[in-house]
Coordinates of C-alpha atoms in Angstrom, one line a residue:
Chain A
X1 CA 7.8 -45.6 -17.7
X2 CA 9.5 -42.1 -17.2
X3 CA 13.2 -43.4 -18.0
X4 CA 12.6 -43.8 -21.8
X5 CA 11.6 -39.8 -21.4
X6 CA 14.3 -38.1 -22.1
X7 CA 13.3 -35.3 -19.9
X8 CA 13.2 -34.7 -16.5
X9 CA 12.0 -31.4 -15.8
X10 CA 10.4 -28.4 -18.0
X11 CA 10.7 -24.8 -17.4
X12 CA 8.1 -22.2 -18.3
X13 CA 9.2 -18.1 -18.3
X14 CA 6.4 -15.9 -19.4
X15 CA 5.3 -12.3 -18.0
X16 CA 2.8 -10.1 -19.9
X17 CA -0.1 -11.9 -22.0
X18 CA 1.3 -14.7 -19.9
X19 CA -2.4 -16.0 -18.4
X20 CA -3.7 -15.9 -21.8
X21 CA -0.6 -17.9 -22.7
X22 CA -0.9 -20.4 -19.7
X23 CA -4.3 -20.9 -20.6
X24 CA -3.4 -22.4 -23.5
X25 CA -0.3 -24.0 -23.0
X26 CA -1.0 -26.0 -19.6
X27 CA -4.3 -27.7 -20.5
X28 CA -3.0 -29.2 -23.5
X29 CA -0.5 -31.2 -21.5
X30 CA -2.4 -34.1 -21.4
X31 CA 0.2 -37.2 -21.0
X32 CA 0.0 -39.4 -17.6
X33 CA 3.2 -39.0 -15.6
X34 CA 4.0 -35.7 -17.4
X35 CA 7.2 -34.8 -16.0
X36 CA 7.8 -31.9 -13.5
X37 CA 6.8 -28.3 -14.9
X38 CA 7.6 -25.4 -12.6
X39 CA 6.6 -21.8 -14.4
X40 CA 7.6 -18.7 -13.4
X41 CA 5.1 -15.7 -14.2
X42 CA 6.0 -12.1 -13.5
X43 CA 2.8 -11.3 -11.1
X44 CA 2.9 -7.8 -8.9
X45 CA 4.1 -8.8 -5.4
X46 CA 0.7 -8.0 -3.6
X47 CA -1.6 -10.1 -6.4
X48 CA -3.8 -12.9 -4.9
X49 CA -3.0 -16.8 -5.2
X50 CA -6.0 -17.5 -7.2
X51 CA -3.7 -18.2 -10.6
X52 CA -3.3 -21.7 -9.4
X53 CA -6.5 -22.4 -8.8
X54 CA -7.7 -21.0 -11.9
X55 CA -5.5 -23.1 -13.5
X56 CA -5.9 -26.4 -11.9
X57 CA -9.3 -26.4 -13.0
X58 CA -8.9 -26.1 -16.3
X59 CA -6.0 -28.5 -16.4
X60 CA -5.3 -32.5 -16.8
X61 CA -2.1 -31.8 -14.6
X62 CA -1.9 -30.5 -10.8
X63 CA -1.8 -27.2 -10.7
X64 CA -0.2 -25.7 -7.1
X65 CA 1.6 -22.8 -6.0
X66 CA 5.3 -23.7 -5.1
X67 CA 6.4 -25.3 -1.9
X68 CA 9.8 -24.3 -0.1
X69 CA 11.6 -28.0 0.2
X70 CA 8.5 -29.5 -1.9
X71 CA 10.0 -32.5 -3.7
X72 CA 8.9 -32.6 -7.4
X73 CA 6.5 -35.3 -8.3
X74 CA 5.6 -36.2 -12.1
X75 CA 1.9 -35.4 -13.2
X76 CA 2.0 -31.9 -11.4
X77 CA 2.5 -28.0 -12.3
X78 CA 4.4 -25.7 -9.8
X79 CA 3.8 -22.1 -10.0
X80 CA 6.5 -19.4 -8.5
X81 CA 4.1 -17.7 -5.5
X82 CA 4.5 -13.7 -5.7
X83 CA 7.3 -11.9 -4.5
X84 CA 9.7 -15.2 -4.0
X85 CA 12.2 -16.5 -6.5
X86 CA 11.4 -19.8 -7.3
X87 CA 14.6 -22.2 -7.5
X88 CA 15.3 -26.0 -7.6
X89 CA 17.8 -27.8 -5.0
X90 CA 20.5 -29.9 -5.7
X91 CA 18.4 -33.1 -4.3
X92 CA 15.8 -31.4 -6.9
X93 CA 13.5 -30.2 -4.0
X94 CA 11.4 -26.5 -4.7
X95 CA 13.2 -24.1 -3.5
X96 CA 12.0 -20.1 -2.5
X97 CA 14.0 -17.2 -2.0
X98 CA 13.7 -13.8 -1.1
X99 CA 17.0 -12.0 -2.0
X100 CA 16.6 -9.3 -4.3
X101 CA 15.2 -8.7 -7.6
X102 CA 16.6 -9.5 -10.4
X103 CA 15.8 -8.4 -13.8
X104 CA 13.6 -5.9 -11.6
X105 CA 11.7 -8.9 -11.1
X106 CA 10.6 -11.6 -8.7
X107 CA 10.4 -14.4 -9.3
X108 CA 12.6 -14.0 -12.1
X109 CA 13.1 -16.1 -14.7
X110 CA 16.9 -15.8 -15.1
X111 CA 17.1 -17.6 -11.3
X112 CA 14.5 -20.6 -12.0
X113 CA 16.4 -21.3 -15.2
X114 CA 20.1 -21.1 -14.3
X115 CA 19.2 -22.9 -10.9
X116 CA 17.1 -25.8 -12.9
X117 CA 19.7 -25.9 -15.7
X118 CA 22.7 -27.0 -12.9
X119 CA 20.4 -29.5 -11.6
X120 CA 18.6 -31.3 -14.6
X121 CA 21.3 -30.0 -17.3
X122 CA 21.1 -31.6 -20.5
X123 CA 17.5 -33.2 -19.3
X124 CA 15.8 -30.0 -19.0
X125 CA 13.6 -28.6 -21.4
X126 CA 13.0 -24.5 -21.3
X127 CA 10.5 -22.6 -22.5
X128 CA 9.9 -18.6 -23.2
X129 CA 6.5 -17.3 -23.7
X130 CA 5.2 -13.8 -24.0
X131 CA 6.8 -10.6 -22.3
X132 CA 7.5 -7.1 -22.5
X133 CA 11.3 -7.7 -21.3
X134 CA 14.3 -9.6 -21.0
X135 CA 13.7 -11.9 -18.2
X136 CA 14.9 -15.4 -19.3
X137 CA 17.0 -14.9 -21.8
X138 CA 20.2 -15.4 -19.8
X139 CA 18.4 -18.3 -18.2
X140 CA 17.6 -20.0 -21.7
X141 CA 21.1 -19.5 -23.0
X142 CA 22.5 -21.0 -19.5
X143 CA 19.8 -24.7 -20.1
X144 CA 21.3 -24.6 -23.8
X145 CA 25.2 -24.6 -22.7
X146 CA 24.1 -27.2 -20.2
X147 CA 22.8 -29.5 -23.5
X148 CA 19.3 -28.9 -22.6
X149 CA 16.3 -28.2 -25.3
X150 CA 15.4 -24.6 -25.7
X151 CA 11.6 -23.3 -27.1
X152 CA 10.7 -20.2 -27.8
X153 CA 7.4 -18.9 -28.4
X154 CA 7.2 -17.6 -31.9
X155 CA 7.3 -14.0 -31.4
X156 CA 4.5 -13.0 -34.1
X157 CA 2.3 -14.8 -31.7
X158 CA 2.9 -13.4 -28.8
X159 CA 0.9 -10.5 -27.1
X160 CA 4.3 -8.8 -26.1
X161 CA 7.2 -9.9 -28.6
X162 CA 9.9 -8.6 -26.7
X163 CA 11.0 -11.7 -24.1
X164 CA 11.0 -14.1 -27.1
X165 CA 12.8 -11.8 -29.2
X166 CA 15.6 -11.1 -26.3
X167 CA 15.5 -15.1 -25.9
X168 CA 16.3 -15.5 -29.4
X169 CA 18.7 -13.2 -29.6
X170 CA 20.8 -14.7 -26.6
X171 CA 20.2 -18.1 -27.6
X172 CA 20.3 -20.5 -30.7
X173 CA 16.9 -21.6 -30.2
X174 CA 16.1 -25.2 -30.6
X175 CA 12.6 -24.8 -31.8
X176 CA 10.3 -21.6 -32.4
X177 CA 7.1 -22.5 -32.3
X178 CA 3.4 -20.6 -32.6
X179 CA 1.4 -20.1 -29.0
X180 CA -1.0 -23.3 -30.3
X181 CA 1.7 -26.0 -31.0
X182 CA 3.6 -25.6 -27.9
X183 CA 1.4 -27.6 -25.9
X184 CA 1.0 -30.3 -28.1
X185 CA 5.0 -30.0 -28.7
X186 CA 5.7 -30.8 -25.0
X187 CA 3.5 -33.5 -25.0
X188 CA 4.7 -35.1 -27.8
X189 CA 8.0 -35.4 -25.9
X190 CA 6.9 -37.1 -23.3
X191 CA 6.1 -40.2 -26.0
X192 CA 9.6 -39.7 -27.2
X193 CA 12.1 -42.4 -26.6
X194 CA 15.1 -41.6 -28.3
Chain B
X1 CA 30.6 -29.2 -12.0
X2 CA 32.0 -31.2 -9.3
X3 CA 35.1 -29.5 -9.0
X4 CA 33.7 -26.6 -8.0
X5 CA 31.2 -28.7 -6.0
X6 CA 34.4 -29.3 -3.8
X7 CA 35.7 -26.1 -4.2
X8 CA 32.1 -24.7 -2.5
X9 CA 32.4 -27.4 0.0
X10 CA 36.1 -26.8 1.3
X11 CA 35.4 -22.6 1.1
X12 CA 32.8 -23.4 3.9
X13 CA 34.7 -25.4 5.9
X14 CA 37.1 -22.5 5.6
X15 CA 34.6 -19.7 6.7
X16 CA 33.4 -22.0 9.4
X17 CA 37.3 -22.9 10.9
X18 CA 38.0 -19.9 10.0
X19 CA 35.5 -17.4 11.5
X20 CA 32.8 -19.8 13.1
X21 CA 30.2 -19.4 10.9
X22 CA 28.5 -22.0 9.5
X23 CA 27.2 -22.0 6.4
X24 CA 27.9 -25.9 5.4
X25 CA 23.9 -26.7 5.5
X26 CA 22.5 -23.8 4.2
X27 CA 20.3 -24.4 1.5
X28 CA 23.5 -25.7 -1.6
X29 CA 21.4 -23.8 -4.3
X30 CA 20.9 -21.0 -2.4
X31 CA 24.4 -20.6 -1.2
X32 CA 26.1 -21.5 -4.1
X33 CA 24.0 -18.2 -6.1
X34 CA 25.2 -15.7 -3.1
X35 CA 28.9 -17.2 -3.5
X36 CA 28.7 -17.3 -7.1
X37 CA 27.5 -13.1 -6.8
X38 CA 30.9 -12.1 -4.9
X39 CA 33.0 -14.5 -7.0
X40 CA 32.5 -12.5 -9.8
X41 CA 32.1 -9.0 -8.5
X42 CA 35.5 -9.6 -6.9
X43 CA 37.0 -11.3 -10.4
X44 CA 37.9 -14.2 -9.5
X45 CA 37.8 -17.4 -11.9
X46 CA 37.5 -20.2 -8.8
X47 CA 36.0 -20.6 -5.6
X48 CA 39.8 -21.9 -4.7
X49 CA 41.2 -18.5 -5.2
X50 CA 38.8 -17.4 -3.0
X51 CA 38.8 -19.2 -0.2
X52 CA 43.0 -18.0 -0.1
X53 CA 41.3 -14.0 -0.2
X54 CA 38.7 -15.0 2.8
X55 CA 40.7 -16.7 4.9
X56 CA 43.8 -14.2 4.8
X57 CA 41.5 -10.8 4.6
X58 CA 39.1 -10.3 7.2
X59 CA 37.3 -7.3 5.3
X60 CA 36.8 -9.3 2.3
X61 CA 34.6 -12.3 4.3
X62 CA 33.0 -9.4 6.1
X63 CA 31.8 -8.3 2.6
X64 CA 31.1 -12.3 2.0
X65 CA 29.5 -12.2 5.2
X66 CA 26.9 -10.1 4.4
X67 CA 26.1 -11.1 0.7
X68 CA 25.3 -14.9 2.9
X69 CA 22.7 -13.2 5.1
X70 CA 19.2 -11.9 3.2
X71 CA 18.4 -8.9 4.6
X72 CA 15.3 -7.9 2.1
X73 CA 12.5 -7.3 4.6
X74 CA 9.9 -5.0 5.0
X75 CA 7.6 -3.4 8.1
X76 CA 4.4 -5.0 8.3
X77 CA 5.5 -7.4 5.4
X78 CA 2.8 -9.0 4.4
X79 CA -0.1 -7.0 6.2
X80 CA -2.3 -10.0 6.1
X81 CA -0.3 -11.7 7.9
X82 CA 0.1 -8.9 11.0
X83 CA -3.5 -8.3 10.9
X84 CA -4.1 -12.0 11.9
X85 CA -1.2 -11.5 14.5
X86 CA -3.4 -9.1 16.4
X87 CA -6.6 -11.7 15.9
X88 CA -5.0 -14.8 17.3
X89 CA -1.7 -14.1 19.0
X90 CA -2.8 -10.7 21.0
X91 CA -5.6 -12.2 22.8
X92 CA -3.1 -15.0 24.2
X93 CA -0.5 -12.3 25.0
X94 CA -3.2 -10.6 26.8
X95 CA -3.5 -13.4 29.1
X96 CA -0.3 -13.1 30.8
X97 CA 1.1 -10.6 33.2
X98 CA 4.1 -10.2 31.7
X99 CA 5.4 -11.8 27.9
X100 CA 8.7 -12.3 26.0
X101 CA 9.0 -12.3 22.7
X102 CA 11.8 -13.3 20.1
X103 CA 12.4 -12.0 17.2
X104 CA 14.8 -14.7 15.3
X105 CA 16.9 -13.3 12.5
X106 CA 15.7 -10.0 12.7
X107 CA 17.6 -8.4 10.3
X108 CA 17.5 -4.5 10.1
X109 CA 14.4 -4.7 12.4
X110 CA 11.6 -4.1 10.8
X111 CA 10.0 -6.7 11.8
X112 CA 10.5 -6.0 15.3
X113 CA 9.3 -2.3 14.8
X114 CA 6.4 -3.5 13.5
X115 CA 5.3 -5.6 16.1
X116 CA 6.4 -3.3 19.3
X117 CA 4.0 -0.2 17.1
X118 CA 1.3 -3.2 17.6
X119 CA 2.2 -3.7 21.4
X120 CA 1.8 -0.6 22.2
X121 CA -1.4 0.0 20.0
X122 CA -2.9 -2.9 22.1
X123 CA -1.7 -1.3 25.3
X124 CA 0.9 -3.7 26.1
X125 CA 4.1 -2.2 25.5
X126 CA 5.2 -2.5 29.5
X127 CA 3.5 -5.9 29.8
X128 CA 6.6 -7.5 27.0
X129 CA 10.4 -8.0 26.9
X130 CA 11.2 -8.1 23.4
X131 CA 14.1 -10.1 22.4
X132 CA 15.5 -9.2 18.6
X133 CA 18.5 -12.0 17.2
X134 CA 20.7 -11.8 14.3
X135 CA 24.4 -13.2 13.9
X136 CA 25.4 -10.6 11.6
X137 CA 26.6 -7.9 13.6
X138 CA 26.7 -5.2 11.2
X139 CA 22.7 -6.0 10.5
X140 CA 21.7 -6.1 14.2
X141 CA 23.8 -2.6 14.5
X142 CA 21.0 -1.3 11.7
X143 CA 18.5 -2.9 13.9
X144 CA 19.0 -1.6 16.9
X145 CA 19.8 2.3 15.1
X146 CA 16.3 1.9 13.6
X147 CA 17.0 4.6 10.7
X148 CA 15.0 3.8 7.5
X149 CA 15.4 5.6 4.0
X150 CA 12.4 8.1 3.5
X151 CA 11.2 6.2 0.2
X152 CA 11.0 3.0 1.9
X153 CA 8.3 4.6 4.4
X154 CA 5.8 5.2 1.8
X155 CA 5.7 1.4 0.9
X156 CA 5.5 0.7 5.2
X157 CA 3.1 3.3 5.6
X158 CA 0.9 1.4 3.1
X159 CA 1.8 -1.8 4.6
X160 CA 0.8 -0.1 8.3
X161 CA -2.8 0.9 6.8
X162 CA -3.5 -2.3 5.1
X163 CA -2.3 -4.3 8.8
X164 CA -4.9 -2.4 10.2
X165 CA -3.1 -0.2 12.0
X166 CA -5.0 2.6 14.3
X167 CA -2.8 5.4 14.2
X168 CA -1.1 7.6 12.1
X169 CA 2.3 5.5 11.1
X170 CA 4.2 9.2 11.2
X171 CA 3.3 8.8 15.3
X172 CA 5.7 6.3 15.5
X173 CA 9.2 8.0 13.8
X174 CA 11.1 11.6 13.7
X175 CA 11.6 12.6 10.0
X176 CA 14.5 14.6 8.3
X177 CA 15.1 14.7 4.8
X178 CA 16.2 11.6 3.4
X179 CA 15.5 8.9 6.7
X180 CA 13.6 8.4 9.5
X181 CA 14.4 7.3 13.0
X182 CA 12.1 5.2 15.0
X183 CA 10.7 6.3 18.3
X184 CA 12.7 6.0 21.1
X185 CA 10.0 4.3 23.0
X186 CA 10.2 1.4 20.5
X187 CA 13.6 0.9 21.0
X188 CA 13.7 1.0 24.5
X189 CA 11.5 -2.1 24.8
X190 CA 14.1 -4.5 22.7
X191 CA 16.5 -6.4 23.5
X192 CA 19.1 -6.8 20.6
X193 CA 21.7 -9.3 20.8
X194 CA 24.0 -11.5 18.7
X195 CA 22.8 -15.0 17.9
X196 CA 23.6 -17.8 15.5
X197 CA 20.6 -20.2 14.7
X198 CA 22.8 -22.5 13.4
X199 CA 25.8 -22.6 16.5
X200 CA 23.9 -21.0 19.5
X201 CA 21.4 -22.8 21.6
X202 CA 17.6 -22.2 23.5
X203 CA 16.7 -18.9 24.1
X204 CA 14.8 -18.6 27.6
X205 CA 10.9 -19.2 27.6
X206 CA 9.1 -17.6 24.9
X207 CA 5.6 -16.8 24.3
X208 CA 6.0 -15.7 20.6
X209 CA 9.2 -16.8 18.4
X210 CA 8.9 -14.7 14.9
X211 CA 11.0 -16.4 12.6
X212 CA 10.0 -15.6 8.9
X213 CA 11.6 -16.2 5.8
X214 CA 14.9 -17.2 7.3
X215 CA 14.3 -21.0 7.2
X216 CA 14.1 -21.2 3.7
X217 CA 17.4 -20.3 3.4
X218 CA 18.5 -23.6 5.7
X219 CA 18.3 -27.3 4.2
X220 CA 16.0 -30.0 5.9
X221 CA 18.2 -31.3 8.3
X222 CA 19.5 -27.7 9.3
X223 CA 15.8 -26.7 9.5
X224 CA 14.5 -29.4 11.5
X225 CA 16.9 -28.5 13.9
X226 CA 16.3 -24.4 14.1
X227 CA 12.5 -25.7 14.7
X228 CA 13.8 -28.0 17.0
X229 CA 15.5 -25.2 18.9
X230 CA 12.5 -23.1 18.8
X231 CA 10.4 -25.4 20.2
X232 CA 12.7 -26.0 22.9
X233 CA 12.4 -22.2 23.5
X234 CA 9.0 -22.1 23.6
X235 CA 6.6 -22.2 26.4
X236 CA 3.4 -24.6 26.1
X237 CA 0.9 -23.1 24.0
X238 CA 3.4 -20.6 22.6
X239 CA 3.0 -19.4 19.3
X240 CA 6.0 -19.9 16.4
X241 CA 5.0 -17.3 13.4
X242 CA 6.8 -18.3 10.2
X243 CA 7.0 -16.8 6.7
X244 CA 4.4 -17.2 4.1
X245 CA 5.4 -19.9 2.3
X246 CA 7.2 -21.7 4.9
X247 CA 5.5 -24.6 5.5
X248 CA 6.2 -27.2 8.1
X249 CA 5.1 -30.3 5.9
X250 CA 8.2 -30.9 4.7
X251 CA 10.1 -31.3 8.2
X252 CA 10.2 -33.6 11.0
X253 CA 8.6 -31.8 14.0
X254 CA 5.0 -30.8 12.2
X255 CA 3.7 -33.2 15.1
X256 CA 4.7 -31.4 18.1
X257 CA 2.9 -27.9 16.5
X258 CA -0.7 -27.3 15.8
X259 CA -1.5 -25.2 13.0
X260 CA -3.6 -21.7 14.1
X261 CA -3.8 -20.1 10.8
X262 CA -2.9 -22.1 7.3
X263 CA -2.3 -19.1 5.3
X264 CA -0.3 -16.5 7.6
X265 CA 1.7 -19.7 9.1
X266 CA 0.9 -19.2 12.5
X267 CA 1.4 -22.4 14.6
X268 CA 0.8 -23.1 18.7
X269 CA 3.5 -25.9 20.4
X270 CA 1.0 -28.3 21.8
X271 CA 0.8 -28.6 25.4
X272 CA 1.9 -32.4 26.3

């Protein structure tokens, strides 16, 4: 059962390449009961839902676009609709928000992290894929200080090295893996009963 | 962590004892982000030295005040959404003599603006009282001015075409430089006045109640009672338009609404 997991929640920041990167990440999380996963990917403010759709085809998980006061249920994959920030409650409901960008960006990464890393802190595992900015990095550096586990896509194999490379910088990652193993990484954890 | 837990909690008592504003079921997460924000602009290491700077200066929770409300709106945000407005709501309005509509938490106005340019588009700009709500004061004051910066127009001016609007969206302002100012026709038809969601009670019998992207702000229990309130406000077979990704599956009164449009969160009050 999910109490030998020692995870309750993972994070996913990734902007561009990121689909490419999705794709391959999300349907190799495979486990039943697979805790909580609520991604944030930069998208232009106008751009159609269809990512979750897209997605929940080609994934074992649920894929759905976040919920304002959705509680999180295990098994599923919540994506940050365009144009909100995407945050998590104190009674670890979804929360959306429309205050202003930050990072020039939202959703932002920064917010989903910082807000996730008060609520799950040392429980939380957060993850940066590939971007051309620095979205995330504070966010990453705020789960780490909270005792949570920190991946970073290697940057060599991402399509834009510069959002790994910032979250590296900011933070001493916990692991640094290629775009392949990540998947299979996160799912490994969820057998894991330290 | 729960130190300053307690240290968020008593600065809201504060503000609300203090000033009558009450933040205290506002979304925590939320809340706790825009707090967080002044906190450190204003350099202080504790939500307890703060509280002792907002309850003694009343310039400083005026500041406070305004970092609590979200005022990032647009006209015709969401064009979708407006151009559904004028297939499902209009033909209802149309029905009656004479409408009111409420515009809750209508920040700078925009919102409003953008539904009195559709009003009178539709020929019904003397057949509708327009009511336009906010508690912030200084916001409303924007609201009812009706000045916009000039590069802010060009996004509006999209949003206008793409809501299906007939006209030309210059027909509706007076340019200079660097703002605009609506048309005084527009503000003539609106009513703005102070009003607290979370304090205040019903507000008369309404046909439409916008009311987007303010609830999301509120927790459950503060929410179900703002819908509570609105529903209490509206008229049988009113409508209640809500922001896009506010969803009423997550409260208690989804019952006593039926849904018109899924995706632009329109909903009707049933008639018992």
């Amino acid at each position: 059962m999910s109490h030998t997991i020692p995870y309750d929640a993972v994070v996913i920041g990734v902007s561009a390449g990121g689909l490419a990167a999705l794709n391959r990440v999300l349907p190799a999380l495979v486990q039943p009961h697979f805790i909580p996963v609520l991604v944030v990917q930069h998208l232009s403010p106008e751009s159609e839902s269809y990512l979750p759709v897209h997605l929940d085809l080609r994934c074992t998980l649920h894929v759905k676009e976040a919920e304002d006061k959705e509680p999180l249920e295990t098994g599923t994959v919540y994506l940050a609709p365009p144009n909100y920030h995407l945050m998590v409650e104190m009674d670890r409901a979804l929360a959306l928000s429309t205050e202003a960008r930050v990072n020039y960006s939202r959703p932002s990464i920064d917010v989903l992290f910082e807000t996730a890393a008060e609520v799950f802190c040392h429980k939380l595992v957060g993850v940066i894929l590939t971007g051309a900015n620095a979205d995330g990095a504070k966010g990453l550096a705020r789960i780490k200080a909270f005792g949570g586990l920190t991946v970073v896509q290697a940057p060599e194999t991402a399509l834009a090295d510069a959002m790994p490379r910032a979250a590296m910088e900011a933070v001493a990652v916990d692991h640094v893996l290629p775009l392949e193993e990540i998947g299979p990484f996160l799912n490994a954890l969820m057998c894991d009963t330290r | 962590m729960e130190n300053e837990r307690l240290e968020i909690h008593l600065l809201l008592e504060a503000i609300y004892l203090k000033y009558g504003y009450d933040f205290r079921r506002y979304a925590a997460t939320h809340t706790k982000r825009r707090l967080e924000h002044r906190r450190k602009m204003a350099d202080f290491s504790n939500f307890s030295q703060m509280q002792h700077r907002v309850i003694h200066d009343t310039d400083f929770f005026e500041t406070l005040l305004l970092d609590l409300s979200i005022n990032v709106t647009e006209m015709f945000r969401d064009p979708w959404f407006y151009k559904r407005v004028r297939e499902v709501v209009f033909p209802y309005l149309k029905t009656y003599p004479f409408a009111k509509i409420w515009h809750a938490g209508c920040s700078a106005g925009q919102e409003v603006y953008s539904m009195g340019i559709f009003l009178e588009e539709e020929g019904m700009g003397d057949r509708v009282q327009i009511y336009a709500t906010d508690f912030n004061e200084l916001i409303l004051q924007k609201a009812k001015d009706g000045i916009y910066s000039m590069d802010l127009i060009r996004e509006y001016t999209a949003n206008y075409q793409k809501a299906g609007g007939r006209r030309s969206f210059s027909d509706y302002y007076t340019a200079d430089y660097e703002s605009v100012i609506m048309k005084r026709s527009l503000k003539e038809k609106v009513l703005f006045s102070s009003h607290n969601l979370v304090t205040d009670g019903a507000f008369g019998e309404m046909n439409v109640i916008f009311c987007r992207n303010v609830l999301i702000y509120f927790n459950r229990e503060l929410q179900d009672r703002v819908l509570t309130l609105f529903l209490d406000s509206l008229c049988p077979g009113g409508f209640l338009c809500l922001g896009s990704k506010e969803s009423l599956k997550f409260s208690g009164v989804a019952h006593r609404l039926e849904i018109v449009s899924e995706r632009e969160k329109i909903y009707r009050k049933k008639r018992v």
